[in-house]
Structure formats: structure tokens, C-alpha cells
Short mmCIF file of N, CA and C and ligand atoms in Angstrom, two decimals:
data_model
loop_
_atom_site.label_atom_id
_atom_site.label_comp_id
_atom_site.label_asym_id
_atom_site.label_seq_id
_atom_site.Cartn_x
_atom_site.Cartn_y
_atom_site.Cartn_z
N MET E 8 106.02 -104.07 42.20
CA MET E 8 105.35 -103.22 41.49
C MET E 8 106.35 -102.21 40.25
N ARG E 9 105.92 -101.98 39.58
CA ARG E 9 106.33 -101.17 38.46
C ARG E 9 106.29 -99.97 38.70
N SER E 10 107.46 -99.56 38.17
CA SER E 10 107.91 -97.73 38.80
C SER E 10 108.20 -96.99 37.58
N TYR E 11 108.40 -96.00 37.64
CA TYR E 11 108.98 -94.66 36.46
C TYR E 11 108.51 -93.36 37.02
N ARG E 12 109.89 -92.44 36.42
CA ARG E 12 109.56 -91.35 36.68
C ARG E 12 108.38 -90.44 36.38
N ALA E 13 108.50 -89.07 37.09
CA ALA E 13 107.08 -88.29 36.69
C ALA E 13 107.96 -87.20 36.12
N GLN E 14 107.50 -87.04 34.66
CA GLN E 14 108.17 -86.15 34.02
C GLN E 14 107.23 -85.12 33.08
N GLY E 15 106.79 -83.91 33.58
CA GLY E 15 105.90 -83.69 33.09
C GLY E 15 104.47 -83.63 33.29
N PRO E 16 103.53 -84.12 31.93
CA PRO E 16 102.33 -84.27 33.28
C PRO E 16 101.88 -85.90 32.90
N LEU E 17 101.70 -86.48 33.53
CA LEU E 17 101.57 -87.82 33.75
C LEU E 17 100.48 -88.36 32.40
N PRO E 18 100.29 -89.16 31.76
CA PRO E 18 99.34 -89.88 31.30
C PRO E 18 98.25 -90.27 31.68
N GLY E 19 98.24 -90.95 32.85
CA GLY E 19 96.94 -91.05 33.79
C GLY E 19 97.11 -90.13 35.00
N PHE E 20 96.69 -89.54 35.53
CA PHE E 20 96.50 -88.87 37.07
C PHE E 20 95.44 -89.03 37.82
N TYR E 21 95.25 -90.26 37.97
CA TYR E 21 93.88 -90.73 38.25
C TYR E 21 94.14 -92.07 39.27
N HIS E 22 95.29 -92.39 39.73
CA HIS E 22 95.49 -93.19 41.06
C HIS E 22 94.73 -93.36 42.78
N TYR E 23 93.82 -92.11 42.39
CA TYR E 23 93.64 -92.20 43.59
C TYR E 23 91.89 -91.68 43.10
N TYR E 24 91.43 -92.37 41.91
CA TYR E 24 89.92 -92.47 41.57
C TYR E 24 89.23 -93.92 42.17
N PRO E 25 88.26 -94.43 42.12
CA PRO E 25 87.35 -93.54 41.71
C PRO E 25 87.34 -92.11 42.83
N GLY E 26 86.24 -91.57 42.35
CA GLY E 26 85.99 -89.97 43.24
C GLY E 26 84.29 -90.54 42.95
N VAL E 27 83.90 -89.40 43.95
CA VAL E 27 82.34 -89.07 43.82
C VAL E 27 81.90 -87.63 43.24
N PRO E 28 81.32 -87.57 41.81
CA PRO E 28 81.72 -86.13 41.37
C PRO E 28 80.89 -85.62 42.02
N ALA E 29 80.89 -84.47 42.03
CA ALA E 29 79.58 -83.10 42.51
C ALA E 29 79.47 -82.22 41.23
N VAL E 30 78.71 -82.49 40.76
CA VAL E 30 77.65 -81.39 39.89
C VAL E 30 77.52 -79.77 40.45
N VAL E 31 78.65 -79.33 39.59
CA VAL E 31 78.46 -77.74 40.08
C VAL E 31 77.37 -77.24 39.14
N GLY E 32 76.80 -76.29 39.90
CA GLY E 32 75.64 -75.98 39.25
C GLY E 32 75.72 -74.00 39.59
N VAL E 33 75.75 -73.35 38.44
CA VAL E 33 75.77 -71.94 38.58
C VAL E 33 75.02 -71.67 37.97
N ARG E 34 74.51 -70.12 38.18
CA ARG E 34 73.88 -69.16 37.20
C ARG E 34 74.25 -68.28 37.05
N VAL E 35 74.55 -67.00 35.94
CA VAL E 35 74.68 -65.79 35.78
C VAL E 35 72.85 -65.10 34.54
N GLU E 36 72.48 -64.41 35.12
CA GLU E 36 71.01 -63.72 35.24
C GLU E 36 70.22 -65.03 34.72
N GLU E 37 69.95 -64.85 33.45
CA GLU E 37 68.64 -66.43 33.29
C GLU E 37 69.79 -67.66 32.54
N ARG E 38 70.87 -67.64 32.53
CA ARG E 38 72.18 -68.77 32.00
C ARG E 38 72.12 -69.58 33.25
N VAL E 39 71.86 -71.16 33.14
CA VAL E 39 72.27 -71.64 33.95
C VAL E 39 73.32 -72.81 33.74
N ASN E 40 73.94 -73.54 34.44
CA ASN E 40 75.02 -74.20 33.60
C ASN E 40 75.34 -75.73 34.87
N PHE E 41 75.56 -76.32 34.31
CA PHE E 41 75.75 -78.19 34.94
C PHE E 41 77.31 -78.30 34.80
N CYS E 42 78.04 -78.53 35.98
CA CYS E 42 79.84 -79.39 35.08
C CYS E 42 79.84 -80.13 36.17
N PRO E 43 79.75 -81.48 36.42
CA PRO E 43 80.93 -82.66 36.93
C PRO E 43 81.67 -81.96 37.31
N ALA E 44 82.01 -82.17 38.87
CA ALA E 44 83.40 -81.75 39.68
C ALA E 44 84.16 -83.23 39.68
N VAL E 45 84.66 -84.05 39.88
CA VAL E 45 85.61 -84.64 40.18
C VAL E 45 86.53 -85.23 41.37
N TRP E 46 87.59 -83.38 40.95
CA TRP E 46 88.03 -82.84 41.97
C TRP E 46 87.61 -81.64 42.76
N ASN E 47 86.99 -82.52 43.70
CA ASN E 47 86.26 -81.82 44.46
C ASN E 47 86.54 -81.99 46.29
N THR E 48 86.57 -81.21 47.00
CA THR E 48 87.08 -82.02 48.28
C THR E 48 86.26 -80.79 49.71
N GLY E 49 85.96 -81.81 50.13
CA GLY E 49 85.66 -80.90 51.86
C GLY E 49 87.35 -80.40 52.09
N LEU E 50 87.00 -78.86 52.88
CA LEU E 50 88.29 -78.31 53.55
C LEU E 50 88.14 -77.86 54.93
N SER E 51 87.19 -77.31 55.34
CA SER E 51 86.77 -77.29 56.50
C SER E 51 85.52 -77.41 57.15
N ALA E 52 84.99 -77.77 58.27
CA ALA E 52 83.89 -78.37 58.99
C ALA E 52 83.43 -76.95 59.26
N ASP E 53 84.56 -76.39 60.26
CA ASP E 53 83.74 -74.94 61.35
C ASP E 53 84.43 -73.64 61.25
N PRO E 54 84.71 -72.63 60.00
CA PRO E 54 83.21 -73.37 59.14
C PRO E 54 83.16 -73.94 57.90
N PRO E 55 81.95 -74.42 57.39
CA PRO E 55 81.87 -75.24 56.44
C PRO E 55 82.41 -74.94 55.10
N LEU E 56 83.54 -75.40 54.95
CA LEU E 56 84.03 -74.78 53.09
C LEU E 56 84.28 -75.70 52.37
N PHE E 57 83.82 -75.93 51.52
CA PHE E 57 84.12 -77.02 50.02
C PHE E 57 84.81 -76.35 49.35
N GLY E 58 85.65 -77.56 48.72
CA GLY E 58 86.60 -76.51 47.36
C GLY E 58 85.91 -77.89 45.86
N VAL E 59 85.42 -77.05 44.77
CA VAL E 59 86.18 -77.31 42.94
C VAL E 59 86.79 -77.01 42.64
N SER E 60 87.76 -78.19 41.80
CA SER E 60 89.07 -77.27 41.38
C SER E 60 87.92 -77.04 39.48
N ILE E 61 88.25 -75.99 38.78
CA ILE E 61 87.88 -76.06 37.54
C ILE E 61 88.85 -75.40 36.11
N SER E 62 88.96 -76.29 35.75
CA SER E 62 89.37 -75.80 34.46
C SER E 62 89.33 -74.50 34.22
N PRO E 63 90.52 -73.49 33.89
CA PRO E 63 89.56 -72.01 32.89
C PRO E 63 89.46 -73.02 31.51
N LYS E 64 89.38 -73.60 31.30
CA LYS E 64 89.06 -73.82 29.78
C LYS E 64 86.95 -74.05 30.10
N ARG E 65 86.75 -74.23 30.64
CA ARG E 65 85.33 -75.21 31.45
C ARG E 65 84.52 -73.25 31.24
N PHE E 66 82.89 -73.95 30.21
CA PHE E 66 82.55 -72.61 30.97
C PHE E 66 81.90 -71.84 31.86
N THR E 67 82.05 -73.21 32.73
CA THR E 67 81.12 -73.29 33.79
C THR E 67 82.83 -72.08 34.66
N HIS E 68 83.91 -71.99 34.57
CA HIS E 68 85.07 -71.34 35.41
C HIS E 68 84.34 -69.70 35.08
N GLY E 69 84.27 -68.83 34.34
CA GLY E 69 83.68 -67.45 34.44
C GLY E 69 82.10 -67.16 34.71
N LEU E 70 81.65 -68.25 34.18
CA LEU E 70 80.39 -68.11 35.31
C LEU E 70 80.18 -68.09 36.61
N LEU E 71 81.33 -68.75 37.10
CA LEU E 71 81.39 -68.72 38.21
C LEU E 71 82.18 -66.95 39.39
N LEU E 72 83.47 -66.82 38.52
CA LEU E 72 83.43 -65.98 38.61
C LEU E 72 82.59 -64.83 38.94
N LYS E 73 81.74 -64.70 37.63
CA LYS E 73 80.58 -63.72 37.75
C LYS E 73 79.35 -63.84 38.80
N ALA E 74 78.97 -65.57 38.77
CA ALA E 74 77.54 -65.55 39.99
C ALA E 74 78.71 -65.40 41.40
N ARG E 75 79.50 -65.83 41.23
CA ARG E 75 80.34 -66.00 42.59
C ARG E 75 79.63 -66.55 43.66
N ARG E 76 78.36 -67.50 43.63
CA ARG E 76 77.77 -68.61 44.23
C ARG E 76 77.27 -69.29 43.02
N PHE E 77 77.55 -70.82 44.12
CA PHE E 77 77.18 -71.87 43.42
C PHE E 77 76.70 -73.58 43.95
N SER E 78 76.54 -74.01 43.28
CA SER E 78 75.56 -74.90 44.65
C SER E 78 77.07 -76.61 43.59
N ALA E 79 76.82 -77.38 44.83
CA ALA E 79 77.48 -78.54 44.48
C ALA E 79 76.72 -79.97 45.15
N SER E 80 75.79 -80.52 44.04
CA SER E 80 75.14 -81.91 44.36
C SER E 80 75.92 -82.95 44.22
N PHE E 81 75.67 -83.87 44.90
CA PHE E 81 75.80 -85.69 44.92
C PHE E 81 74.42 -86.44 44.42
N HIS E 82 75.04 -87.30 43.42
CA HIS E 82 73.86 -88.29 42.36
C HIS E 82 73.80 -89.36 42.86
N PRO E 83 72.56 -90.51 42.69
CA PRO E 83 72.45 -91.52 42.97
C PRO E 83 73.59 -92.54 41.54
N PHE E 84 74.45 -93.63 41.22
CA PHE E 84 74.32 -93.93 40.37
C PHE E 84 73.51 -93.80 39.02
N GLY E 85 72.35 -94.15 39.52
CA GLY E 85 71.50 -94.39 38.27
C GLY E 85 71.38 -93.11 37.35
N GLN E 86 72.16 -92.04 38.20
CA GLN E 86 71.79 -90.43 36.84
C GLN E 86 73.19 -90.67 36.32
N LYS E 87 74.00 -91.47 36.23
CA LYS E 87 75.06 -91.40 35.28
C LYS E 87 75.53 -91.04 33.99
N ASP E 88 74.19 -91.11 33.13
CA ASP E 88 73.56 -90.79 31.89
C ASP E 88 73.67 -89.41 32.13
N LEU E 89 73.24 -88.61 32.80
CA LEU E 89 72.69 -86.78 32.80
C LEU E 89 74.18 -86.71 33.28
N VAL E 90 74.77 -87.26 34.16
CA VAL E 90 75.60 -86.82 34.65
C VAL E 90 77.11 -86.78 33.35
N HIS E 91 77.36 -87.74 32.97
CA HIS E 91 78.39 -88.00 31.99
C HIS E 91 78.21 -87.05 30.46
N TRP E 92 76.94 -87.31 30.62
CA TRP E 92 76.51 -85.93 29.22
C TRP E 92 77.21 -84.51 29.86
N LEU E 93 76.62 -84.26 30.78
CA LEU E 93 76.62 -82.39 31.20
C LEU E 93 78.29 -82.97 31.24
N GLY E 94 79.13 -83.88 31.55
CA GLY E 94 80.59 -83.49 31.70
C GLY E 94 81.00 -83.44 30.49
N SER E 95 80.33 -84.16 29.21
CA SER E 95 81.38 -84.11 28.07
C SER E 95 79.95 -83.42 27.26
N HIS E 96 79.65 -82.43 27.60
CA HIS E 96 79.15 -80.93 26.37
C HIS E 96 79.79 -79.53 27.52
N SER E 97 79.70 -78.96 26.50
CA SER E 97 80.08 -77.06 26.84
C SER E 97 78.69 -76.86 27.30
N GLY E 98 78.34 -75.52 27.92
CA GLY E 98 77.46 -74.70 28.00
C GLY E 98 77.78 -73.91 26.96
N ARG E 99 78.96 -73.59 26.08
CA ARG E 99 79.33 -72.92 25.33
C ARG E 99 78.63 -73.64 24.05
N GLU E 100 78.08 -74.72 23.84
CA GLU E 100 77.54 -75.09 22.71
C GLU E 100 75.95 -75.38 22.95
N VAL E 101 75.84 -75.77 24.24
CA VAL E 101 74.31 -76.86 24.69
C VAL E 101 74.23 -76.28 25.70
N ASP E 102 72.27 -75.84 25.91
CA ASP E 102 71.99 -75.53 26.97
C ASP E 102 71.94 -76.31 28.16
N LYS E 103 72.51 -76.22 28.88
CA LYS E 103 72.47 -77.17 29.95
C LYS E 103 71.31 -77.05 30.84
N GLY E 104 70.99 -75.73 30.62
CA GLY E 104 70.02 -75.44 31.84
C GLY E 104 68.74 -76.25 31.78
N GLN E 105 68.36 -76.35 30.87
CA GLN E 105 67.40 -77.35 30.31
C GLN E 105 67.33 -78.73 31.41
N ALA E 106 68.46 -78.94 31.65
CA ALA E 106 68.14 -80.46 32.98
C ALA E 106 67.16 -80.16 33.89
N PRO E 107 66.63 -80.98 34.58
CA PRO E 107 65.94 -80.41 35.52
C PRO E 107 66.44 -79.74 36.63
N HIS E 108 66.08 -78.92 37.59
CA HIS E 108 67.09 -78.37 38.17
C HIS E 108 66.03 -77.75 39.26
N PHE E 109 65.88 -76.97 40.24
CA PHE E 109 65.70 -75.89 41.37
C PHE E 109 66.51 -74.52 41.73
N LEU E 110 65.89 -74.08 41.72
CA LEU E 110 66.54 -72.82 42.12
C LEU E 110 66.54 -72.63 43.97
N GLY E 111 67.84 -72.55 44.58
CA GLY E 111 67.70 -72.74 46.07
C GLY E 111 67.44 -71.53 47.02
N HIS E 112 67.94 -71.50 47.51
CA HIS E 112 67.37 -70.11 48.96
C HIS E 112 68.20 -68.99 47.98
N THR E 113 69.01 -69.13 47.95
CA THR E 113 70.38 -68.07 47.09
C THR E 113 69.95 -68.24 45.61
N GLY E 114 69.74 -68.72 45.04
CA GLY E 114 69.00 -68.46 43.48
C GLY E 114 70.26 -68.94 42.93
N VAL E 115 70.73 -70.16 43.07
CA VAL E 115 71.72 -71.15 42.97
C VAL E 115 70.94 -72.04 41.93
N PRO E 116 71.34 -72.85 40.63
CA PRO E 116 70.76 -73.84 40.34
C PRO E 116 70.80 -75.05 41.17
N ILE E 117 69.71 -76.32 41.27
CA ILE E 117 70.59 -77.40 41.39
C ILE E 117 69.94 -78.85 41.03
N LEU E 118 70.93 -79.32 40.25
CA LEU E 118 70.19 -80.75 39.71
C LEU E 118 68.80 -81.20 39.97
N GLU E 119 68.23 -81.84 40.22
CA GLU E 119 67.36 -82.38 40.26
C GLU E 119 67.88 -83.94 41.02
N GLY E 120 67.34 -84.17 41.37
CA GLY E 120 67.90 -86.04 41.57
C GLY E 120 68.88 -85.82 42.37
N ALA E 121 69.26 -85.08 43.21
CA ALA E 121 70.70 -85.23 44.36
C ALA E 121 70.20 -85.94 45.18
N TYR E 122 70.90 -86.70 45.76
CA TYR E 122 70.52 -87.30 47.22
C TYR E 122 71.44 -86.22 48.37
N ALA E 123 71.66 -85.24 47.50
CA ALA E 123 72.31 -84.20 48.98
C ALA E 123 72.94 -83.03 48.35
N ALA E 124 72.50 -81.63 48.61
CA ALA E 124 73.55 -81.28 47.84
C ALA E 124 74.25 -79.67 48.38
N TYR E 125 74.85 -78.76 48.09
CA TYR E 125 75.47 -77.61 49.27
C TYR E 125 74.92 -76.34 48.98
N GLU E 126 74.42 -75.36 48.83
CA GLU E 126 74.79 -73.89 48.01
C GLU E 126 75.47 -73.51 48.81
N LEU E 127 76.24 -72.70 48.04
CA LEU E 127 78.08 -71.85 48.32
C LEU E 127 77.84 -70.40 48.18
N GLU E 128 78.95 -69.72 48.65
CA GLU E 128 78.90 -68.69 48.27
C GLU E 128 80.30 -68.53 48.06
N LEU E 129 81.22 -68.45 47.07
CA LEU E 129 82.63 -67.84 46.90
C LEU E 129 83.33 -67.34 47.91
N LEU E 130 84.25 -67.47 48.77
CA LEU E 130 84.73 -66.97 49.31
C LEU E 130 86.14 -66.75 48.70
N GLU E 131 86.99 -67.80 47.72
CA GLU E 131 88.36 -68.08 47.50
C GLU E 131 88.32 -68.54 46.35
N VAL E 132 89.72 -67.96 45.16
CA VAL E 132 89.84 -68.10 44.13
C VAL E 132 91.66 -68.65 44.26
N HIS E 133 91.88 -69.72 44.14
CA HIS E 133 93.57 -70.68 43.99
C HIS E 133 93.70 -71.05 42.65
N THR E 134 94.88 -70.22 41.87
CA THR E 134 95.35 -71.60 41.03
C THR E 134 95.88 -72.47 41.18
N PHE E 135 96.13 -73.35 40.57
CA PHE E 135 97.26 -74.87 41.47
C PHE E 135 97.12 -74.97 40.25
N GLY E 136 98.56 -75.09 39.17
CA GLY E 136 98.79 -75.74 37.60
C GLY E 136 97.37 -74.90 37.46
N ASP E 137 97.39 -76.25 36.24
CA ASP E 137 96.31 -75.64 35.48
C ASP E 137 94.64 -75.83 35.56
N HIS E 138 94.12 -75.84 36.59
CA HIS E 138 93.29 -75.85 37.38
C HIS E 138 93.28 -74.50 38.86
N ASP E 139 92.14 -74.34 38.64
CA ASP E 139 91.53 -73.07 40.09
C ASP E 139 90.49 -73.86 40.63
N LEU E 140 91.08 -73.28 42.06
CA LEU E 140 89.80 -74.23 42.93
C LEU E 140 88.77 -73.44 43.51
N PHE E 141 87.50 -73.53 43.64
CA PHE E 141 86.74 -72.56 44.19
C PHE E 141 86.98 -72.33 45.48
N VAL E 142 86.84 -71.93 46.64
CA VAL E 142 86.34 -71.96 47.95
C VAL E 142 85.15 -71.99 47.68
N GLY E 143 84.17 -72.64 48.47
CA GLY E 143 82.75 -71.87 48.92
C GLY E 143 82.47 -71.89 50.25
N ARG E 144 81.81 -71.28 51.09
CA ARG E 144 81.29 -71.64 51.97
C ARG E 144 79.84 -71.88 52.19
N VAL E 145 79.73 -73.50 52.62
CA VAL E 145 77.85 -74.14 52.32
C VAL E 145 76.91 -72.86 53.50
N VAL E 146 76.43 -72.21 52.91
CA VAL E 146 75.13 -71.88 53.42
C VAL E 146 73.59 -72.04 53.11
N ALA E 147 73.98 -73.36 52.66
CA ALA E 147 72.45 -73.94 52.83
C ALA E 147 73.23 -75.71 52.38
N VAL E 148 72.44 -75.86 52.77
CA VAL E 148 72.26 -77.90 52.09
C VAL E 148 71.26 -78.91 52.02
N TRP E 149 70.48 -79.04 51.45
CA TRP E 149 69.87 -80.20 50.72
C TRP E 149 69.82 -81.55 50.63
N GLU E 150 68.67 -82.24 51.80
CA GLU E 150 69.15 -83.36 51.59
C GLU E 150 67.64 -84.70 51.61
N GLU E 151 67.72 -85.06 50.87
CA GLU E 151 66.99 -86.24 50.21
C GLU E 151 66.40 -87.99 51.25
N GLU E 152 66.20 -87.47 52.40
CA GLU E 152 66.10 -88.31 53.66
C GLU E 152 65.90 -90.02 53.17
N GLY E 153 65.29 -90.02 52.14
CA GLY E 153 65.14 -91.11 51.95
C GLY E 153 66.46 -91.95 51.18
N LEU E 154 67.14 -91.26 50.99
CA LEU E 154 68.36 -91.66 50.26
C LEU E 154 69.57 -91.88 51.14
N LEU E 155 69.15 -91.33 52.02
CA LEU E 155 70.78 -91.22 53.17
C LEU E 155 69.92 -91.76 54.46
N ASP E 156 71.30 -92.68 55.29
CA ASP E 156 70.98 -93.51 55.90
C ASP E 156 70.51 -92.91 57.69
N GLU E 157 70.63 -93.05 59.02
CA GLU E 157 70.19 -92.34 59.49
C GLU E 157 71.30 -91.45 60.45
N LYS E 158 72.64 -91.49 59.98
CA LYS E 158 73.70 -90.53 60.14
C LYS E 158 73.65 -89.81 59.17
N GLY E 159 72.92 -89.30 57.99
CA GLY E 159 72.81 -89.02 57.54
C GLY E 159 73.80 -89.19 55.67
N ARG E 160 74.50 -90.15 55.62
CA ARG E 160 75.19 -91.19 55.03
C ARG E 160 74.59 -91.25 53.55
N PRO E 161 75.24 -91.09 52.42
CA PRO E 161 74.34 -92.32 51.32
C PRO E 161 73.98 -93.59 51.81
N LYS E 162 72.61 -94.35 51.99
CA LYS E 162 72.60 -95.29 51.72
C LYS E 162 73.99 -96.31 50.86
N PRO E 163 74.52 -97.07 51.87
CA PRO E 163 75.53 -97.63 50.77
C PRO E 163 75.11 -98.82 49.30
N GLY E 164 75.92 -98.65 48.21
CA GLY E 164 75.39 -99.10 47.18
C GLY E 164 74.74 -97.83 46.54
N LEU E 165 74.55 -96.60 46.39
CA LEU E 165 73.70 -95.28 46.27
C LEU E 165 74.44 -94.88 45.10
N ALA E 166 75.44 -94.11 45.53
CA ALA E 166 76.67 -93.30 45.18
C ALA E 166 77.01 -93.39 43.95
N LEU E 167 77.60 -92.32 43.11
CA LEU E 167 77.50 -92.88 41.92
C LEU E 167 79.55 -92.22 42.18
N LEU E 168 79.94 -93.39 41.35
CA LEU E 168 81.60 -93.41 41.32
C LEU E 168 82.39 -92.91 40.06
N TYR E 169 82.89 -92.07 39.95
CA TYR E 169 83.72 -92.08 38.81
C TYR E 169 85.46 -92.53 38.75
N TYR E 170 85.70 -93.46 37.96
CA TYR E 170 86.10 -94.39 37.57
C TYR E 170 87.99 -93.59 36.62
N GLY E 171 87.27 -92.41 36.09
CA GLY E 171 88.32 -91.69 35.02
C GLY E 171 87.63 -92.65 33.73
N LYS E 172 88.32 -90.83 32.79
CA LYS E 172 88.25 -92.01 31.46
C LYS E 172 87.04 -92.27 30.37
N GLY E 173 85.25 -91.45 31.18
CA GLY E 173 84.28 -91.90 31.21
C GLY E 173 84.44 -93.27 31.51
N LEU E 174 84.02 -93.88 32.60
CA LEU E 174 83.87 -94.98 33.44
C LEU E 174 83.46 -94.73 34.84
N TYR E 175 82.59 -95.57 34.82
CA TYR E 175 81.59 -95.12 36.41
C TYR E 175 81.31 -96.65 36.83
N GLY E 176 81.21 -96.05 37.89
CA GLY E 176 80.37 -97.14 38.93
C GLY E 176 79.39 -96.71 39.84
N ARG E 177 79.75 -98.15 41.18
CA ARG E 177 78.83 -97.35 42.34
C ARG E 177 79.99 -98.56 43.57
N PRO E 178 79.18 -97.76 44.88
CA PRO E 178 80.14 -98.59 45.60
C PRO E 178 79.49 -99.73 45.92
N ALA E 179 79.80 -100.71 46.49
CA ALA E 179 79.19 -102.40 47.23
C ALA E 179 78.55 -101.79 48.00
N GLU E 180 77.26 -102.50 47.99
CA GLU E 180 76.09 -103.01 49.58
C GLU E 180 76.55 -102.86 50.58
N GLU E 181 77.37 -103.77 50.00
CA GLU E 181 78.28 -104.14 51.83
C GLU E 181 79.13 -103.38 52.86
N THR E 182 79.28 -102.88 53.86
CA THR E 182 79.77 -101.66 54.50
C THR E 182 80.54 -103.00 55.51
N PHE E 183 81.63 -101.73 56.26
CA PHE E 183 82.53 -102.55 57.29
C PHE E 183 82.13 -101.14 57.91
N ALA E 184 82.53 -101.72 59.30
CA ALA E 184 82.35 -100.45 60.44
C ALA E 184 83.26 -101.26 61.92
N PRO E 185 84.80 -100.90 61.19
CA PRO E 185 85.72 -102.01 62.08
C PRO E 185 85.60 -101.73 63.74
C1 FMN M 227 82.70 -87.04 35.76
C2 FMN M 227 83.29 -86.20 34.87
C3 FMN M 227 84.23 -85.28 36.39
C4 FMN M 227 84.98 -84.11 35.94
N1 FMN M 227 85.38 -83.24 36.64
C5 FMN M 227 85.95 -82.18 36.14
C6 FMN M 227 86.50 -81.31 37.25
O1 FMN M 227 86.83 -81.49 38.49
N2 FMN M 227 87.55 -80.45 36.98
C7 FMN M 227 87.18 -79.69 36.03
O2 FMN M 227 87.81 -78.72 35.21
N3 FMN M 227 86.20 -80.65 34.55
C8 FMN M 227 85.74 -82.01 35.26
N4 FMN M 227 85.04 -82.52 34.39
C9 FMN M 227 84.79 -81.85 32.53
C10 FMN M 227 83.70 -81.28 32.96
O3 FMN M 227 83.03 -81.24 33.23
C11 FMN M 227 83.77 -80.98 31.41
O4 FMN M 227 84.54 -80.18 30.39
C12 FMN M 227 82.31 -79.95 31.15
O5 FMN M 227 81.81 -80.55 29.51
C13 FMN M 227 82.22 -78.67 31.20
O6 FMN M 227 81.15 -78.37 30.96
P1 FMN M 227 81.27 -76.31 30.82
O7 FMN M 227 82.14 -76.05 29.99
O8 FMN M 227 80.01 -76.53 30.34
O9 FMN M 227 81.61 -75.41 32.07
C14 FMN M 227 84.61 -84.17 34.22
C15 FMN M 227 84.23 -84.72 33.84
C16 FMN M 227 83.06 -85.49 34.04
C17 FMN M 227 82.68 -86.53 33.03
#
């Protein structure tokens, strides 16, 4: 294998991809915005905590601090064009609230078409380098039963995967339970 010493920002810090992007939905008064975040992770099962790492450059960042609640939704690969559009335009320039969505129990906007979504209440924000980790407590869950298997997992081959630098894919339909 080739190796090189890491100095400063890496040209491609993406070797842990492909990842499943979460679409972060946030609303402040009438303003609705959506921002895909592939830097997302479960943090705790009990209580259910989920985090998204968002750059302060994003319009979403300021909205999250104001709203203190947000959604995170997970989408089929068929929605790749929409997810890519949401992730390549800023709410500062376009109204991404025009994307089809509904409001959850807590009033957070949830992008239509998801196989699953969380409603989260913002618990803490921690800065790690050039991104801030927004940690939310899951207060409601939405699931599209027809898109999930009997254990609540997305059906094989369904989820949208992000490979970085504008490349998307989907998982194989073949699965293994060793
Ligand atoms: C698939 C995908 C994943 C992304 N993941 C992140 C992420 O984890 N964190 C982040 O800050 N930006 C991420 N971005 C970039 C933002 O989504 C993008 O800059 C977006 O246009 C910001 O919108 P806003 O300015 O309306 O908040 C991602 C973009 C794409 C396309």
C-alpha cells in the first residue's frame, strides 16, 4: 500500500465513505431549510441521541442554533437528484422550503419520501475543528413500513449512499448474516 504523512487538511478525507446522508430539516418561523449531512452518527441508544456535524458556513448552522430542534431523514437512492440539489445550493440563495415536506409533531420540517426520519431536540453543540457537532435527542420517529424489513431496517438495495465529491450509489441487494 502507498502511504503519506498527513500534514494540514487532507485532500480527500473520505476513506470512511460511502455513507448514508441524513437530510437535516430545520424551520425558523416560516423559513424552512434542508441540508444533507453525511457526517452523521448515532451516539447513544438510551437515551436515543443522534448527531450531525455541520460547518458554520452553512445557512443551516444558524437556523439550528435558533430553532434548537431539527429533523434527520433517510432517503431511498431514487431521491439522489433532490438530495444532491439540496446539498449543492444554499438556503441563503434559494428557498429549499419549496421541496415537498410535512411538519412533524414538534413542528420540524421533514422531507417527503424518506424511509425513516427522526425529530430531534437540540441537546448540545460541540466544535470539532471546522465543523460543529449538533447532538439531538430523538423525540419522535417516522417510518415508511413498506420500505423497511421486518426488523425495521431499510430493505436491501434501497438506501442512498454517498461516495463523496458528487458521486452517489446504492447498496447491493445481496445481504449476509454470517
Ligand atoms: C451528500 C452530501 C453530504 C453533505 N454532508 C455535509 C455534512 O455532513 N456537513 C456539512 O456541513 N455539509 C455537508 N454537505 C454540504 C451541505 O449540504 C451544502 O453545503 C448545503 O448546500 C448547505 O446548505 P445551506 O447553506 O442551506 O445550509 C453535504 C453535501 C452533500 C451533497
